[in-house]
Amino acid sequence: MPELPEVETTKRGIAPYVEGRVVERVILRRKNLRWPIPRAIRTALPGQRVETVARRAKYLLLHTQAGSALLHLGMSGSLRLLDAGLPARAHDHYDLVLDSGKALRFNDPRRFGCLLWQKPGETHPLLRDLGPEPLSAQFDGDWLWARSRGRSAAVKSFLMDQGTVVGVGNIYASEALFAAGIHPKRAAGSVSRARYARLAGEIRRVLRYAISRGGTTLRDFLAPDGAPGYFEQELFVYGRAGEPCKVCGTKIRSEVVGQRMTYWCPGCQR
DNA sequence: CGACACACCTGGATGC
DNA sequence: TGCATCCAGGTGTGTC
């Protein structure tokens, strides 16, 4: 499910309710998600005040003086803000109960998400090799161009590599490549510097716009207040195989590229 | 190092 | 209606 816009929407939804609050209690309904939930979540986190809520790539970080909780939503995870004590439903895996009487509750049917711990001053190994944030100044076409030299993999796979740029997943990779007029199967190393400059701009624009629409709800993504995202209506290619391109009318094509379904317009993308 | 296949897991849609 | 099959927004790991 969640790519950068959905995680950012989640962050903005929870931050006003979580920042400055004390995590009074942690309720774990299972011992592991993708990985075992570390002891520190039970021992170090309770009693801590959340100073800030941050996002790095598709991870959310709840920073406290004792360390940071590291949350990932995986494919099907979502966080909701609820009144504490409401009965848990299927796949509600943990609650962070706040001193406000609210609880941050994580639901994730597929359990690809995770809840980990990072000590103060340390960088969790999962965050170590991440590429630049797409909405930061460190990300631009020259970075993409330089990193892609000599690469034979499809440019779409290259974009989804979180070492290239973080936050771009299967939906937004297809959408940004459409916007930039680049064929997703083109070898990353064969894309010119000028076209990468355009692509970097389109990645930024698409992500920003998706954030402004509250993300994309395909099946089950909901913001912490229960609102769906509205970017689905703005998709040009993702999930539109066989339908006419909104720009030129050509039938949208789809094919598996790098193990992920990929969509493009043969008329608009070269 | 890069490229690729596979793994994890459940639920919803589709087809017979 | 029931059952089998396929597909899904992510990403670490193992192999070549």
PDB file of N, CA, C and O (backbone and C1' of nucleotides) in Angstrom, chain B residues 1-12:
ATOM      1  P    DC B   1      29.817  -3.201  -2.607  1.00  0.00           P
ATOM      2  O5'  DC B   1      29.200  -3.044  -4.078  1.00  0.00           O
ATOM      3  C5'  DC B   1      29.772  -2.053  -4.917  1.00  0.00           C
ATOM      4  C4'  DC B   1      29.437  -2.444  -6.332  1.00  0.00           C
ATOM      5  C3'  DC B   1      27.930  -2.476  -6.569  1.00  0.00           C
ATOM      6  O3'  DC B   1      27.594  -1.486  -7.529  1.00  0.00           O
ATOM      7  C1'  DC B   1      28.980  -4.495  -7.335  1.00  0.00           C
ATOM      8  P    DG B   2      26.060  -1.178  -7.802  1.00  0.00           P
ATOM      9  O5'  DG B   2      25.597  -2.283  -8.845  1.00  0.00           O
ATOM     10  C5'  DG B   2      26.145  -2.281 -10.154  1.00  0.00           C
ATOM     11  C4'  DG B   2      25.458  -3.354 -10.980  1.00  0.00           C
ATOM     12  C3'  DG B   2      23.938  -3.235 -11.016  1.00  0.00           C
ATOM     13  O3'  DG B   2      23.536  -3.500 -12.341  1.00  0.00           O
ATOM     14  C1'  DG B   2      24.547  -5.363 -10.174  1.00  0.00           C
ATOM     15  P    DA B   3      22.089  -3.236 -12.808  1.00  0.00           P
ATOM     16  O5'  DA B   3      21.456  -4.693 -12.820  1.00  0.00           O
ATOM     17  C5'  DA B   3      21.893  -5.620 -13.791  1.00  0.00           C
ATOM     18  C4'  DA B   3      21.208  -6.944 -13.543  1.00  0.00           C
ATOM     19  C3'  DA B   3      19.685  -6.847 -13.433  1.00  0.00           C
ATOM     20  O3'  DA B   3      19.136  -7.756 -14.369  1.00  0.00           O
ATOM     21  C1'  DA B   3      20.586  -8.071 -11.607  1.00  0.00           C
ATOM     22  P    DC B   4      17.613  -7.732 -14.694  1.00  0.00           P
ATOM     23  O5'  DC B   4      17.067  -8.972 -13.866  1.00  0.00           O
ATOM     24  C5'  DC B   4      17.698 -10.245 -14.034  1.00  0.00           C
ATOM     25  C4'  DC B   4      17.367 -11.106 -12.848  1.00  0.00           C
ATOM     26  C3'  DC B   4      15.870 -11.167 -12.510  1.00  0.00           C
ATOM     27  O3'  DC B   4      15.383 -12.428 -12.924  1.00  0.00           O
ATOM     28  C1'  DC B   4      17.270 -11.102 -10.568  1.00  0.00           C
ATOM     29  P    DA B   5      13.858 -12.783 -12.823  1.00  0.00           P
ATOM     30  O5'  DA B   5      13.836 -13.825 -11.619  1.00  0.00           O
ATOM     31  C5'  DA B   5      14.831 -14.834 -11.548  1.00  0.00           C
ATOM     32  C4'  DA B   5      14.666 -15.619 -10.260  1.00  0.00           C
ATOM     33  C3'  DA B   5      13.213 -15.912  -9.889  1.00  0.00           C
ATOM     34  O3'  DA B   5      13.163 -17.233  -9.351  1.00  0.00           O
ATOM     35  C1'  DA B   5      14.231 -14.642  -8.161  1.00  0.00           C
ATOM     36  P    DC B   6      11.774 -17.878  -8.915  1.00  0.00           P
ATOM     37  O5'  DC B   6      11.775 -17.616  -7.344  1.00  0.00           O
ATOM     38  C5'  DC B   6      12.913 -17.998  -6.574  1.00  0.00           C
ATOM     39  C4'  DC B   6      12.749 -17.513  -5.150  1.00  0.00           C
ATOM     40  C3'  DC B   6      11.338 -17.706  -4.569  1.00  0.00           C
ATOM     41  O3'  DC B   6      11.437 -18.563  -3.452  1.00  0.00           O
ATOM     42  C1'  DC B   6      12.208 -15.555  -4.049  1.00  0.00           C
ATOM     43  P    DA B   7      10.123 -19.212  -2.808  1.00  0.00           P
ATOM     44  O5'  DA B   7      10.046 -18.456  -1.410  1.00  0.00           O
ATOM     45  C5'  DA B   7      11.210 -18.402  -0.580  1.00  0.00           C
ATOM     46  C4'  DA B   7      11.050 -17.285   0.426  1.00  0.00           C
ATOM     47  C3'  DA B   7       9.658 -17.240   1.043  1.00  0.00           C
ATOM     48  O3'  DA B   7       9.687 -17.882   2.310  1.00  0.00           O
ATOM     49  C1'  DA B   7      10.444 -15.049   0.428  1.00  0.00           C
ATOM     50  P    DC B   8       8.286 -18.407   2.919  1.00  0.00           P
ATOM     51  O5'  DC B   8       7.770 -17.109   3.686  1.00  0.00           O
ATOM     52  C5'  DC B   8       8.562 -16.516   4.717  1.00  0.00           C
ATOM     53  C4'  DC B   8       8.018 -15.150   5.029  1.00  0.00           C
ATOM     54  C3'  DC B   8       6.505 -15.150   5.264  1.00  0.00           C
ATOM     55  O3'  DC B   8       6.257 -15.228   6.665  1.00  0.00           O
ATOM     56  C1'  DC B   8       7.250 -13.276   3.941  1.00  0.00           C
ATOM     57  P    DC B   9       5.083 -16.236   7.145  1.00  0.00           P
ATOM     58  O5'  DC B   9       3.775 -15.435   6.709  1.00  0.00           O
ATOM     59  C5'  DC B   9       3.425 -14.249   7.414  1.00  0.00           C
ATOM     60  C4'  DC B   9       2.217 -13.639   6.755  1.00  0.00           C
ATOM     61  C3'  DC B   9       1.070 -14.622   6.531  1.00  0.00           C
ATOM     62  O3'  DC B   9       0.158 -14.503   7.614  1.00  0.00           O
ATOM     63  C1'  DC B   9       1.376 -13.115   4.690  1.00  0.00           C
ATOM     64  P    DT B  10      -1.167 -15.445   7.631  1.00  0.00           P
ATOM     65  O5'  DT B  10      -2.221 -14.494   6.910  1.00  0.00           O
ATOM     66  C5'  DT B  10      -2.540 -13.232   7.466  1.00  0.00           C
ATOM     67  C4'  DT B  10      -3.414 -12.484   6.488  1.00  0.00           C
ATOM     68  C3'  DT B  10      -4.733 -13.188   6.185  1.00  0.00           C
ATOM     69  O3'  DT B  10      -5.764 -12.339   6.671  1.00  0.00           O
ATOM     70  C1'  DT B  10      -3.662 -12.408   4.185  1.00  0.00           C
ATOM     71  P    DG B  11      -7.309 -12.723   6.405  1.00  0.00           P
ATOM     72  O5'  DG B  11      -7.628 -11.915   5.067  1.00  0.00           O
ATOM     73  C5'  DG B  11      -7.362 -10.524   5.053  1.00  0.00           C
ATOM     74  C4'  DG B  11      -7.838  -9.953   3.733  1.00  0.00           C
ATOM     75  C3'  DG B  11      -9.237 -10.388   3.349  1.00  0.00           C
ATOM     76  O3'  DG B  11      -9.796  -9.329   2.624  1.00  0.00           O
ATOM     77  C1'  DG B  11      -7.753 -11.125   1.709  1.00  0.00           C
ATOM     78  P    DG B  12     -11.383  -9.201   2.529  1.00  0.00           P
ATOM     79  O5'  DG B  12     -11.569  -8.720   1.021  1.00  0.00           O
ATOM     80  C5'  DG B  12     -10.714  -7.698   0.513  1.00  0.00           C
ATOM     81  C4'  DG B  12     -10.620  -7.861  -0.984  1.00  0.00           C
ATOM     82  C3'  DG B  12     -11.948  -8.224  -1.647  1.00  0.00           C
ATOM     83  O3'  DG B  12     -12.159  -7.339  -2.730  1.00  0.00           O
ATOM     84  C1'  DG B  12     -10.255  -9.765  -2.282  1.00  0.00           C
TER      85       DG B  12
END
